[in-house]
C-alpha positions as a LaTeX table, in Angstrom:
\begin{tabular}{lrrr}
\hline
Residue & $x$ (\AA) & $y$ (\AA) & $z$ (\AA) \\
\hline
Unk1 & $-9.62$ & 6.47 & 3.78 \\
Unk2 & $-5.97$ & 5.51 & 2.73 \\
Unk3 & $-5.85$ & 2.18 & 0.86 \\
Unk4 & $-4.51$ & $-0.98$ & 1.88 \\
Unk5 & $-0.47$ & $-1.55$ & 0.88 \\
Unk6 & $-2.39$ & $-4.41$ & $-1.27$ \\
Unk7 & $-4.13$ & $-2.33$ & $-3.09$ \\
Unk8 & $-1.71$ & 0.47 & $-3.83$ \\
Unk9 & $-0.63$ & $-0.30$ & $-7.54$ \\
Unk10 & $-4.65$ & $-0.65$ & $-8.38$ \\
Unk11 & $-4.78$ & 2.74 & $-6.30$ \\
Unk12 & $-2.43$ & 4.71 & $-8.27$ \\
Unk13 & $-3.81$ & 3.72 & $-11.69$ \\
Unk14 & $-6.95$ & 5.27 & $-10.80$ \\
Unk15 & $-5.84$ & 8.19 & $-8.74$ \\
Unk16 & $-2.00$ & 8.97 & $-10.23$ \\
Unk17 & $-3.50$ & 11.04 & $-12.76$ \\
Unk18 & $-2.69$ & 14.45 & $-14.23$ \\
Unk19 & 0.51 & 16.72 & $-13.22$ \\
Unk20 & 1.90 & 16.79 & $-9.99$ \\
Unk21 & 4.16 & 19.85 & $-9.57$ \\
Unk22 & 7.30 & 20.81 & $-7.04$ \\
Unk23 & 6.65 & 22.81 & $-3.49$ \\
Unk24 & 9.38 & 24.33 & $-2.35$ \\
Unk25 & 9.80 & 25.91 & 1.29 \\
Unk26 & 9.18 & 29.82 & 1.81 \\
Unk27 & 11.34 & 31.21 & 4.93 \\
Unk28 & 10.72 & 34.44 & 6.88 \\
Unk29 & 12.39 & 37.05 & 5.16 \\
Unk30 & 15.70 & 36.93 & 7.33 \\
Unk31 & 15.81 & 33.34 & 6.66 \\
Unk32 & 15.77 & 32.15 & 9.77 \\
Unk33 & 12.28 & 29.94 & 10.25 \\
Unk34 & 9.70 & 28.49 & 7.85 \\
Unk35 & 7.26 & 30.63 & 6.51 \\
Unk36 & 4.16 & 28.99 & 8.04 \\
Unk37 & 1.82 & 31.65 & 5.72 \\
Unk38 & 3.83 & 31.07 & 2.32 \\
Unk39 & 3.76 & 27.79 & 2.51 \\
Unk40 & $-0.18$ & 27.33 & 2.93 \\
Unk41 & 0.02 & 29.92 & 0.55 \\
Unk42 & 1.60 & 27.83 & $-2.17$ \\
Unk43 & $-0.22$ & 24.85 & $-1.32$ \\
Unk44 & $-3.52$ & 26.88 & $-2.29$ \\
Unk45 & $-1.79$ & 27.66 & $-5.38$ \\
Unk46 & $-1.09$ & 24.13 & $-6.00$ \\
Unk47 & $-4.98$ & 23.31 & $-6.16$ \\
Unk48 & $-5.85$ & 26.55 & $-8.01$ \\
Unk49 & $-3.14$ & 25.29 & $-11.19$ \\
Unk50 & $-5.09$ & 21.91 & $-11.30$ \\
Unk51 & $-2.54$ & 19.24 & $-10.16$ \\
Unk52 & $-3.32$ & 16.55 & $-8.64$ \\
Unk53 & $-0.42$ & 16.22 & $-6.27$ \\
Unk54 & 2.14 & 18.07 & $-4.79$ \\
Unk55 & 5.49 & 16.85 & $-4.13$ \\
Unk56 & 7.55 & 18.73 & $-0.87$ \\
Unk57 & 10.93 & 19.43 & $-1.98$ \\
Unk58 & 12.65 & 18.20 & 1.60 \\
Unk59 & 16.09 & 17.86 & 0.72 \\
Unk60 & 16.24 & 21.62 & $-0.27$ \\
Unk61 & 18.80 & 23.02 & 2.10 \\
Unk62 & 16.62 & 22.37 & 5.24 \\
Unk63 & 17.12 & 21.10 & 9.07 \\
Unk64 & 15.60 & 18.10 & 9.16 \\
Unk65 & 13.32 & 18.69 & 11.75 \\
Unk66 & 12.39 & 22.01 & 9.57 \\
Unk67 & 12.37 & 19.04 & 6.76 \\
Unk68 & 9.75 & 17.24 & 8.89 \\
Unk69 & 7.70 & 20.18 & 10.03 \\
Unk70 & 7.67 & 21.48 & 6.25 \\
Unk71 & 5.70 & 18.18 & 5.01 \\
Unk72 & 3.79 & 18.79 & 8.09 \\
Unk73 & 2.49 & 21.72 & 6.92 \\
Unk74 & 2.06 & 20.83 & 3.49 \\
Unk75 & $-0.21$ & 18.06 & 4.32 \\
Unk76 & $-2.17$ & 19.67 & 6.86 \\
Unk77 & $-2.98$ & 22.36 & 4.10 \\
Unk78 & $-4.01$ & 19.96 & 1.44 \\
Unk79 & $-6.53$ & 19.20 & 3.78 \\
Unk80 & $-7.64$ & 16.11 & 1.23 \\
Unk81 & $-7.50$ & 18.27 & $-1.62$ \\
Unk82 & $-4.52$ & 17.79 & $-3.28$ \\
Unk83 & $-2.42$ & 14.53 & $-3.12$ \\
Unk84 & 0.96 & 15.25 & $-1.23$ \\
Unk85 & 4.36 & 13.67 & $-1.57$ \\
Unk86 & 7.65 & 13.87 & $-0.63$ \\
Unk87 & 11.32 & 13.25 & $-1.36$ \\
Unk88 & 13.46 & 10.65 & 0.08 \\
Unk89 & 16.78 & 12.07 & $-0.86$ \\
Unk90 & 18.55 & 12.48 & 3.45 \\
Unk91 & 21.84 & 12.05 & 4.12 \\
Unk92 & 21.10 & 8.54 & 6.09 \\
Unk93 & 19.28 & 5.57 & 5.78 \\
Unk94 & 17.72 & 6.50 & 9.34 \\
Unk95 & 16.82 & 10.29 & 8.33 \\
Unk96 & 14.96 & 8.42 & 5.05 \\
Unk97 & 13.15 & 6.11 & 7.72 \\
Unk98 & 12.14 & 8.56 & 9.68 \\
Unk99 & 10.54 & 10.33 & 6.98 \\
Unk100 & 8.74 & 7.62 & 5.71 \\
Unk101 & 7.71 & 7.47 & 9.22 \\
Unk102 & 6.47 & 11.51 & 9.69 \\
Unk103 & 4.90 & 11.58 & 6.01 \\
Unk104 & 2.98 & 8.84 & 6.44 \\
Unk105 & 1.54 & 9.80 & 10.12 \\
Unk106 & 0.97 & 13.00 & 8.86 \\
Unk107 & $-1.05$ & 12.21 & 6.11 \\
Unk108 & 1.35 & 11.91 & 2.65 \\
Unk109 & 0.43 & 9.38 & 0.32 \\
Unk110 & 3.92 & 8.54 & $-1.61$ \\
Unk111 & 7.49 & 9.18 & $-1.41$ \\
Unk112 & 10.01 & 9.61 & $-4.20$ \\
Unk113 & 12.53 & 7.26 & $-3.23$ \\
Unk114 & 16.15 & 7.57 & $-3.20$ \\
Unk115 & 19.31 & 6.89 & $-1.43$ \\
Unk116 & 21.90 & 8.61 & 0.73 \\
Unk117 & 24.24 & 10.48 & $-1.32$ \\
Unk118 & 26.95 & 8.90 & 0.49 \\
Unk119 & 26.26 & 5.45 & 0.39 \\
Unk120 & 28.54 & 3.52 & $-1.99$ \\
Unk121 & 26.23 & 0.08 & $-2.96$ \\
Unk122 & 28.76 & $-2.80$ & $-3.06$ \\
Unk123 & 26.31 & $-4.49$ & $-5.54$ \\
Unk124 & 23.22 & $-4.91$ & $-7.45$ \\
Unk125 & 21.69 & $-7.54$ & $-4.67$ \\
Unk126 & 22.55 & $-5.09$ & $-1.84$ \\
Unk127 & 20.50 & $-2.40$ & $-3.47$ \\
Unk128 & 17.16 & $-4.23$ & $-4.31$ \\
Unk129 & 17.33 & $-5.48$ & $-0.33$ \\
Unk130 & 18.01 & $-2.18$ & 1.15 \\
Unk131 & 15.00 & $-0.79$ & $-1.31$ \\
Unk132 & 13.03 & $-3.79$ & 0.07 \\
Unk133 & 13.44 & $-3.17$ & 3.74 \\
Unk134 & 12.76 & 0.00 & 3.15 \\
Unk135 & 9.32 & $-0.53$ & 1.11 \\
Unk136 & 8.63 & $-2.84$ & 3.50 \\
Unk137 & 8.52 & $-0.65$ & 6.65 \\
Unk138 & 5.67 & 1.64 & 5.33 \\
Unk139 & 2.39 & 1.92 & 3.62 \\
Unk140 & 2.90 & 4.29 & 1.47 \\
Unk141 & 3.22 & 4.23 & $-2.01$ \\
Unk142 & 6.73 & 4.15 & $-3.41$ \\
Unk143 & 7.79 & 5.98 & $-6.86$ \\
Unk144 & 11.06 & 4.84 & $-7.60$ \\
Unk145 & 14.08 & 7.40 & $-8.85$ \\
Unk146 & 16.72 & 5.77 & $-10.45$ \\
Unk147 & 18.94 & 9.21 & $-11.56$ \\
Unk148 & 22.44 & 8.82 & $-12.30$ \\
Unk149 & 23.41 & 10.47 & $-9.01$ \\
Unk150 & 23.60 & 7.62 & $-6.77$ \\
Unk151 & 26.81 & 6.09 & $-8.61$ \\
Unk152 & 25.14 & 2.99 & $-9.52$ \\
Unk153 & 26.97 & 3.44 & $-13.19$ \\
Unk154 & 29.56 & 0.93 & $-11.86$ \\
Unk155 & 27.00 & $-1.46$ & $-11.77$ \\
Unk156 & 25.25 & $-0.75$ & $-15.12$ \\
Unk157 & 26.04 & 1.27 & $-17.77$ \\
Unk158 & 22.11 & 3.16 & $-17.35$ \\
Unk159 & 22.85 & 4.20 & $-14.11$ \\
Unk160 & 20.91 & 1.63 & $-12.52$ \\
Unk161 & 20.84 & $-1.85$ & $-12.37$ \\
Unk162 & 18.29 & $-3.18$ & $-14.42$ \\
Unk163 & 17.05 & $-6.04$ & $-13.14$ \\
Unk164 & 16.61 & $-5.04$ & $-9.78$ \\
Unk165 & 14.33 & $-2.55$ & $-11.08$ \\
Unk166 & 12.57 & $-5.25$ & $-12.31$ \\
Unk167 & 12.42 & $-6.81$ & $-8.69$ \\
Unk168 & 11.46 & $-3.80$ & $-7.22$ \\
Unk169 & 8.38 & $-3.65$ & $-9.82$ \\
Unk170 & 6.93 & $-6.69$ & $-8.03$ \\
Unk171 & 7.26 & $-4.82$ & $-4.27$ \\
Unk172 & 3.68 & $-4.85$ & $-3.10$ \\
Unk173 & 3.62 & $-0.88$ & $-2.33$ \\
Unk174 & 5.67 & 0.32 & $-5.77$ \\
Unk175 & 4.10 & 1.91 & $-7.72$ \\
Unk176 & 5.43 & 4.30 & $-10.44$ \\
Unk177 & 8.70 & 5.35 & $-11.60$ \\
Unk178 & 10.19 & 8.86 & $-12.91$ \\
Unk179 & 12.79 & 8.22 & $-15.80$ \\
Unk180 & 13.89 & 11.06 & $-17.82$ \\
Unk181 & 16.54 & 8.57 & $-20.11$ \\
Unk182 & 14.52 & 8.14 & $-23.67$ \\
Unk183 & 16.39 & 4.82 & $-23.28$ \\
Unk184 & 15.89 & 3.96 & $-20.21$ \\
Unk185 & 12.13 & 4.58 & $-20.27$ \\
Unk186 & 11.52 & 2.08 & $-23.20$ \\
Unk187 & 13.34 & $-0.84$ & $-21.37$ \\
Unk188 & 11.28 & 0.17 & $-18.13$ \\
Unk189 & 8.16 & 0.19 & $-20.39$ \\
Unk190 & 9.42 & $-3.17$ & $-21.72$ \\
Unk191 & 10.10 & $-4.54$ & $-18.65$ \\
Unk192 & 7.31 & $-3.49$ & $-16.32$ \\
Unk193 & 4.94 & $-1.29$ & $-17.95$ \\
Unk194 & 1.91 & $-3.45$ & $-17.13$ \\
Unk195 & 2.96 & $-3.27$ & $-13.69$ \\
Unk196 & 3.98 & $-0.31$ & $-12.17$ \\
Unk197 & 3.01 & 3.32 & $-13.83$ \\
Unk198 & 6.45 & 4.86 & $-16.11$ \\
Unk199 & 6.18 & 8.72 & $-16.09$ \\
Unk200 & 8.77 & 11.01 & $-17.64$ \\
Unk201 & 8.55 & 14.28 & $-16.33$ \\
Unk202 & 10.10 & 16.11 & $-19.57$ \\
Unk203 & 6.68 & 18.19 & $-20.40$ \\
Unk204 & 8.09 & 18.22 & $-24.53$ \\
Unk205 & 8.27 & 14.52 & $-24.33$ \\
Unk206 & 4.07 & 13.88 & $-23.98$ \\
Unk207 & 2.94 & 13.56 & $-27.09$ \\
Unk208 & 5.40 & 10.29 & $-27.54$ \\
Unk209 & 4.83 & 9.11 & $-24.08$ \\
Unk210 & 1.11 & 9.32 & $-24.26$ \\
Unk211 & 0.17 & 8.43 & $-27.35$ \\
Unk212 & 3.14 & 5.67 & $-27.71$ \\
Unk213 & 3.63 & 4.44 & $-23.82$ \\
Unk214 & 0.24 & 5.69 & $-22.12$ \\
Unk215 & 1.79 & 8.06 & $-19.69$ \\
Unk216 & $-1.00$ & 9.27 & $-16.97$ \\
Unk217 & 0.20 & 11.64 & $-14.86$ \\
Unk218 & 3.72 & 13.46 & $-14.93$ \\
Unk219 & 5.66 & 14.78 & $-12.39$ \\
Unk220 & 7.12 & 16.16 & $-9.94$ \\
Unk221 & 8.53 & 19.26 & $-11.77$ \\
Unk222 & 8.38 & 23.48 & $-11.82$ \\
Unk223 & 5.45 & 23.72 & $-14.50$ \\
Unk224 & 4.05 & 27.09 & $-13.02$ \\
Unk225 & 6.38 & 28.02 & $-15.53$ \\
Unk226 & 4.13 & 27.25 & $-18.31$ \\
Unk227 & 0.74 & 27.96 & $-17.04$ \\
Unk228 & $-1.24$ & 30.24 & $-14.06$ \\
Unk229 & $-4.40$ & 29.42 & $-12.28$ \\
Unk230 & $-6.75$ & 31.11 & $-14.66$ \\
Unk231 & $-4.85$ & 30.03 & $-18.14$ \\
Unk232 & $-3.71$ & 25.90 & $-16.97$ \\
Unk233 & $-2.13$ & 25.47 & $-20.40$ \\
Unk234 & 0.19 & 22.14 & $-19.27$ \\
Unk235 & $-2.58$ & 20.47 & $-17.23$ \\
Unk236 & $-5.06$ & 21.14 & $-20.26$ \\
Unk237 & $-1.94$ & 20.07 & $-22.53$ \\
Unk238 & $-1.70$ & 16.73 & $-20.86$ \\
Unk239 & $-5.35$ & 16.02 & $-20.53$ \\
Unk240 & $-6.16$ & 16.83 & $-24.29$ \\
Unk241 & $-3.23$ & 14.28 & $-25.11$ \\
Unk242 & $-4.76$ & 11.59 & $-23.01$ \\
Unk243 & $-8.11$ & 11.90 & $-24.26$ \\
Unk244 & $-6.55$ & 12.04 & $-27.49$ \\
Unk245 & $-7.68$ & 15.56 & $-28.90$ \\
Unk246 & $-4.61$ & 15.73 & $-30.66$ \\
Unk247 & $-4.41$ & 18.91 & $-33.09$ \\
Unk248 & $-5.97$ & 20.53 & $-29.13$ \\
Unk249 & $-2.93$ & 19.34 & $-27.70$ \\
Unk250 & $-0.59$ & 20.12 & $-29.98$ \\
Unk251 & $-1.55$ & 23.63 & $-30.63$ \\
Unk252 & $-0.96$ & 24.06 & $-27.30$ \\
Unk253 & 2.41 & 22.25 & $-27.20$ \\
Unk254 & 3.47 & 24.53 & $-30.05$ \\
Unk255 & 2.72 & 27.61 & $-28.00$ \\
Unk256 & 4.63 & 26.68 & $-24.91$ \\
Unk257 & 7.78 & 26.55 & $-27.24$ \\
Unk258 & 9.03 & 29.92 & $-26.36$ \\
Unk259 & 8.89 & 28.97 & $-22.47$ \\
Unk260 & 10.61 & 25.95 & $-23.11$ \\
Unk261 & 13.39 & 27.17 & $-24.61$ \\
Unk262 & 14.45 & 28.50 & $-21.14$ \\
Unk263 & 15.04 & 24.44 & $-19.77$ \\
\hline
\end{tabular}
């Protein structure tokens, strides 16, 4: 059973745990339809690594009714297995609505939120009420993105206004945030740490977000590049740093180094 939009930050601390990796759509092999069979594939994949959530990849070239019929799939074949997400990154405000719409009628539990790539935000006010309205017209939970892509610098020099990160914190249905910016994920931690969950999704960054900030899950990102099914080295990784098994973890960590050189 989904949980209330009032319970959704309580939800996510007991349930946003662990890595959540990046599914990206398989075509037929002249590229002209969805691979149906790939897909499920990968989703089966997903479960066999260990994460606890995928996230679908929508804005990867697609249609956006193949867009649509790609999360579709995705959550159809996680069947309640694996936690499913998607990106919120459209060309419109209505494509991002509609998508809220689909993923949460077809069974998605969060969104990583964005904004049209067009969209020029006249000011820091205008941004937290679009974010609001748009939080406000689902019940899923929300994991906010605040990249440097949107062109927010104009507005603050972290590429994102501050404070209205701090407003959208206190949005009933928000519930995480993925920051990459060593900066910008200590004032988030500062800010609203107790609230909402602060993930970095750098994999070489754990051992300081764990142990210093209490990072629970990480994600979304391509870490089939550091483990298969039958060897999980970045979900064991992760878990040995939260249960704090350190010299475990670290071994590990130390390991990995060749593979991460390639980032």
């Amino acid at each position: 059973m989904a949980p209330k939009k009032s319970e959704l930050k309580g939800w996510a601390k007991e349930n946003m745990v662990g890595v959540e990796n990046c599914l990206f759509p398989s075509f037929s092999p002249d590229l002209s339809e969805l691979d149906e069979e790939g897909i499920r594939w990968d989703v089966q994949q997903s479960i066999k690594h260990g994460f606890f959530s995928t996230l679908c990849a929508a804005e990867t070239g697609l249609t956006f009714e193949e867009a649509k019929r790609f999360v579709e799939i995705v959550a159809d074949e996680a069947g309640g297995k694996i936690l499913v997400s998607v990106t919120l990154l459209f060309d419109s405000f209505e494509q991002n609505r509609e998508m809220l719409r689909h993923a949460e009628e077809v069974g998605c539990h969060a969104v990583l939120f964005g904004y049209p790539a067009n969209w020029y935000a006249k000011s820091e006010e205008e941004i937290y009420q679009v974010t609001k309205e748009m939080c406000d017209s689902t019940n899923l939970a929300i994991v906010l993105y605040p990249t440097p892509h949107y062109n927010f610098q104009r507005l603050h020099n972290s590429g994102f206004p501050l404070d209205a990160l701090s407003r959208m914190a206190d949005i009933e249905n928000v519930v995480a945030i993925k920051v990459g910016e060593p900066g910008l994920i200590a004032d988030c931690v500062r800010r609203f740490g107790e609230k909402i969950l602060v993930s970095c999704p750098v994999e070489r960054l754990l051992p300081m977000m764990v142990l210093g900030f209490g990072q629970q899950w990480i994600g979304a990102g391509c870490y089939e590049v550091f483990q298969s099914p039958d060897k999980p080295y970045l979900v064991d990784y992760f878990r040995l740093l939260r249960e704090e098994k350190i010299d475990e973890a670290m071994e590990i960590y130390w390991m990995l180094t060749p593979a991460r050189v390639i980032f």
